[in-house]
Amino acid sequence: MGQEELMSQAEDVADQFLRVTKQYLPHLARLCLISTFLEDGIRMWFQWNEQKEYIEATWGCGYFLATCFVLLNLTGQLGGCVLILSRHFVQYACFGLFGIIALQTVAYSILWDIKFLMRNLALGGGLLLLLAESRSEGKSMFAGVPSMGESSPKQYMQLGGRVLLVLMFMTLLHFDPSFFSILQNMVGTALIILVAIGFKTKLAALTLVIWLLAINVYFNAFWAVPAYKPMHDFLKYDFFQTTSVIGGLLLVVALGPGGVSMDEKKKEW
């Protein structure tokens, strides 16, 4: 009974948090989610020549194609962020950002780096959840029309988004024999499984948000590193990528797990 009571109290705290933040949470989630694209688009502007020279040297594609690559990244990311934040053409903006992720995965050889590949896939999971949210908003326009239930595409977008999001946490697991690392791995693994299968989803996702936020601020403190050092850019990139995944998890908290989840199935039992 002790564990059940503790879990019940934790769920009550999570529900109370949701009631207080209901109006603001989706906006915060979207802002966090697009933060890595916003930061990368701004970086393309300030590091225009460096980015262009890198692509030209790496791929031997010439000045014109390298310039087109940087311009596409800059306009695609900043334009997508503006559309998402303004709630206009959100689905098109998400598809555009999916394309940017795929393009960068190939251009920067992320495909062969399993850690960065998993993080890019986690970003894609966040965008899937954003797509699911935009479908909800579209359907709310027809609130008075009878419905046969939640649409299958939205359900599977939410499922896919949840599963892809947990890939971020798999890159944070540390395989060393210290007690703290073992405890962190066990708790983290249990939480990501709960989010993936959609059981106690809002509580698990909110716990992961707190955990990931603490890890992000502690390990990716780019502001503590001088701007001229390469580590500054690396930590900054990592910080905003992690912030985007936090945004995806906040969408899970705000929207719930969707129809394909144990939480939803429990209502039928």
Short mmCIF file of N, CA, C and O in Angstrom, two decimals, residues 73 85 128 134 141 171-172:
data_model
loop_
_atom_site.label_atom_id
_atom_site.label_comp_id
_atom_site.label_asym_id
_atom_site.label_seq_id
_atom_site.Cartn_x
_atom_site.Cartn_y
_atom_site.Cartn_z
N ASN A 73 19.07 25.69 -45.30
CA ASN A 73 19.03 25.44 -43.86
C ASN A 73 18.58 26.67 -43.10
O ASN A 73 17.78 26.58 -42.16
N LEU A 85 5.32 28.80 -34.41
CA LEU A 85 5.00 29.68 -33.29
C LEU A 85 3.77 30.54 -33.57
O LEU A 85 3.02 30.89 -32.65
N LEU A 128 6.69 14.78 -34.79
CA LEU A 128 5.49 13.93 -34.97
C LEU A 128 4.40 14.32 -33.97
O LEU A 128 3.22 14.37 -34.31
N SER A 134 -1.39 19.49 -34.18
CA SER A 134 -2.00 20.32 -35.22
C SER A 134 -3.25 19.66 -35.79
O SER A 134 -4.21 20.33 -36.15
N MET A 141 -12.21 22.49 -34.86
CA MET A 141 -13.08 23.41 -35.60
C MET A 141 -14.45 22.79 -35.85
O MET A 141 -15.43 23.48 -36.05
N THR A 171 20.82 7.60 -25.18
CA THR A 171 22.17 8.16 -25.36
C THR A 171 22.73 8.68 -24.05
O THR A 171 23.91 9.03 -23.98
N LEU A 172 21.91 8.78 -23.01
CA LEU A 172 22.36 9.30 -21.72
C LEU A 172 22.73 8.20 -20.74
O LEU A 172 23.23 8.49 -19.64
#
